[in-house]
Backbone as CSV, one residue per row, in Angstrom:
resi,resn,N_x,N_y,N_z,CA_x,CA_y,CA_z,C_x,C_y,C_z
1,UNK,0.826,-1.200,-0.001,0.000,0.001,0.000,0.864,1.254,0.001
2,UNK,1.884,1.273,0.834,2.765,2.439,0.925,3.512,2.656,-0.390
3,UNK,3.942,1.554,-1.012,4.651,1.653,-2.290,3.735,2.192,-3.382
4,UNK,2.501,1.729,-3.396,1.516,2.209,-4.371,1.267,3.697,-4.181
5,UNK,1.153,4.121,-2.935,0.926,5.534,-2.646,2.119,6.372,-3.085
6,UNK,3.312,5.848,-2.897,4.521,6.560,-3.321,4.528,6.751,-4.826
7,UNK,4.184,5.717,-5.566,4.124,5.805,-7.026,3.056,6.811,-7.447
8,UNK,1.902,6.756,-6.811,0.819,7.695,-7.130,1.255,9.127,-6.844
9,UNK,1.946,9.340,-5.739,2.428,10.678,-5.400,3.447,11.176,-6.430
10,UNK,4.311,10.294,-6.899,5.296,10.666,-7.918,4.611,11.049,-9.226
11,UNK,3.582,10.306,-9.587,2.834,10.620,-10.807,2.134,11.965,-10.648
12,UNK,1.527,12.212,-9.496,0.870,13.495,-9.247,1.858,14.653,-9.351
13,UNK,3.046,14.455,-8.809,4.081,15.491,-8.888,4.489,15.728,-10.330
14,UNK,4.629,14.677,-11.103,4.994,14.808,-12.517,3.916,15.558,-13.281
15,UNK,2.649,15.219,-13.022,1.545,15.914,-13.683,1.512,17.390,-13.291
16,UNK,1.747,17.678,-12.025,1.754,19.071,-11.576,2.888,19.840,-12.247
17,UNK,4.050,19.218,-12.351,5.188,19.860,-13.019,4.878,20.110,-14.484
18,UNK,4.356,19.099,-15.156,3.999,19.257,-16.561,2.912,20.310,-16.735
19,UNK,1.936,20.294,-15.849,0.857,21.264,-15.927,1.351,22.681,-15.764
20,UNK,2.391,22.871,-14.967,2.953,24.202,-14.781,3.720,24.687,-15.992
21,UNK,4.278,23.768,-16.735,5.067,24.105,-17.917,4.208,24.071,-19.174
22,UNK,3.315,23.140,-19.211,2.554,22.799,-20.402,1.158,23.383,-20.299
23,UNK,0.828,24.339,-21.123,-0.512,24.918,-21.129,-1.420,23.958,-21.884
24,UNK,-2.102,23.110,-21.123,-2.899,22.016,-21.671,-3.938,22.500,-22.673
25,UNK,-4.741,23.498,-22.290,-5.810,23.979,-23.163,-5.253,24.571,-24.453
26,UNK,-4.180,25.337,-24.333,-3.564,25.938,-25.525,-2.984,24.853,-26.432
27,UNK,-2.392,23.835,-25.831,-1.813,22.748,-26.616,-2.887,22.003,-27.396
28,UNK,-4.007,21.726,-26.741,-5.103,21.023,-27.424,-5.680,21.870,-28.554
29,UNK,-5.854,23.168,-28.292,-6.379,24.062,-29.342,-5.426,24.117,-30.535
30,UNK,-4.130,24.245,-30.244,-3.141,24.325,-31.323,-3.090,23.013,-32.105
31,UNK,-3.154,21.897,-31.404,-3.158,20.596,-32.072,-4.355,20.491,-33.017
32,UNK,-5.529,20.876,-32.529,-6.739,20.841,-33.361,-6.609,21.779,-34.559
33,UNK,-6.027,22.947,-34.325,-5.823,23.921,-35.400,-4.887,23.351,-36.483
34,UNK,-3.798,22.746,-36.044,-2.849,22.177,-36.998,-3.448,20.987,-37.746
35,UNK,-4.253,20.208,-37.068,-4.922,19.080,-37.713,-5.867,19.583,-38.798
36,UNK,-6.621,20.626,-38.482,-7.552,21.203,-39.460,-6.788,21.774,-40.662
37,UNK,-5.671,22.444,-40.395,-4.873,22.996,-41.499,-4.349,21.891,-42.404
38,UNK,-3.920,20.785,-41.797,-3.366,19.673,-42.570,-4.415,19.052,-43.486
39,UNK,-5.670,19.212,-43.162,-6.754,18.661,-43.983,-7.127,19.579,-45.143
40,UNK,-6.616,20.793,-45.132,-6.886,21.753,-46.201,-6.147,21.309,-47.470
41,UNK,-6.824,21.233,-48.607,-6.177,20.796,-49.851,-4.994,21.684,-50.272
42,UNK,-4.976,22.937,-49.834,-3.887,23.841,-50.205,-2.717,23.801,-49.218
43,UNK,-2.835,22.986,-48.200,-1.823,22.926,-47.140,-0.419,22.679,-47.689
44,UNK,-0.298,21.780,-48.631,1.023,21.392,-49.125,1.509,22.269,-50.293
45,UNK,0.808,23.351,-50.572,1.282,24.266,-51.618,2.624,24.881,-51.244
46,UNK,2.880,25.041,-49.974,4.165,25.524,-49.471,4.764,24.388,-48.633
47,UNK,5.497,23.472,-49.285,5.980,22.268,-48.600,6.855,22.558,-47.376
48,UNK,7.671,23.579,-47.446,8.556,23.888,-46.326,7.741,24.302,-45.092
49,UNK,6.780,25.176,-45.310,5.919,25.621,-44.212,5.080,24.450,-43.687
50,UNK,4.559,23.640,-44.592,3.739,22.489,-44.203,4.540,21.502,-43.359
51,UNK,5.783,21.263,-43.738,6.620,20.333,-42.981,6.881,20.867,-41.573
52,UNK,7.110,22.171,-41.462,7.329,22.771,-40.150,6.098,22.637,-39.267
53,UNK,4.931,22.888,-39.847,3.685,22.755,-39.085,3.429,21.303,-38.686
54,UNK,3.762,20.378,-39.559,3.569,18.959,-39.236,4.536,18.516,-38.132
55,UNK,5.758,19.058,-38.131,6.692,18.742,-37.042,6.142,19.267,-35.709
56,UNK,5.607,20.483,-35.740,4.998,21.046,-34.527,3.832,20.184,-34.066
57,UNK,2.995,19.753,-35.010,1.845,18.916,-34.680,2.301,17.601,-34.050
58,UNK,3.347,16.999,-34.593,3.871,15.740,-34.067,4.400,15.927,-32.645
59,UNK,5.133,17.022,-32.402,5.642,17.284,-31.049,4.487,17.444,-30.056
60,UNK,3.450,18.183,-30.460,2.293,18.356,-29.589,1.592,17.031,-29.334
61,UNK,1.430,16.247,-30.383,0.772,14.947,-30.250,1.527,14.060,-29.256
62,UNK,2.851,14.076,-29.323,3.658,13.262,-28.411,3.539,13.769,-26.975
63,UNK,3.578,15.095,-26.796,3.473,15.671,-25.455,2.092,15.388,-24.849
64,UNK,1.069,15.550,-25.638,-0.303,15.269,-25.174,-0.427,13.790,-24.808
65,UNK,0.151,12.924,-25.626,0.112,11.485,-25.349,0.820,11.127,-24.050
66,UNK,1.979,11.738,-23.811,2.712,11.459,-22.561,1.902,11.918,-21.348
67,UNK,1.304,13.086,-21.465,0.499,13.620,-20.364,-0.699,12.702,-20.081
68,UNK,-1.365,12.282,-21.137,-2.519,11.393,-20.955,-2.096,10.035,-20.381
69,UNK,-0.917,9.578,-20.760,-0.419,8.303,-20.236,-0.184,8.428,-18.732
70,UNK,0.370,9.555,-18.294,0.566,9.766,-16.860,-0.781,9.841,-16.131
71,UNK,-1.740,10.519,-16.722,-3.073,10.591,-16.122,-3.680,9.198,-15.982
72,UNK,-3.520,8.383,-17.014,-4.080,7.029,-16.989,-3.372,6.185,-15.920
73,UNK,-2.066,6.343,-15.793,-1.315,5.608,-14.783,-1.786,5.983,-13.392
74,UNK,-2.049,7.267,-13.196,-2.533,7.709,-11.894,-3.924,7.144,-11.614
75,UNK,-4.763,7.128,-12.613,-6.118,6.593,-12.436,-6.087,5.104,-12.103
76,UNK,-5.128,4.397,-12.704,-5.018,2.956,-12.445,-4.528,2.720,-11.025
């Protein structure tokens, strides 16, 4: 029980740290915005700009995934 509580406390601390650095709502909005842009047929007219936006989208997707994984671990 004590070990489980220690792990849960560590996860809570990690989430609090990430939450302080990571603006969750802004990240989700930006991810949705980039996803919508990527669906635009004219998106790839400027390949260099499109690649940069897709790299940003991928970084956000990974960060959001890590945060959700920590939340799920805490819930478990």
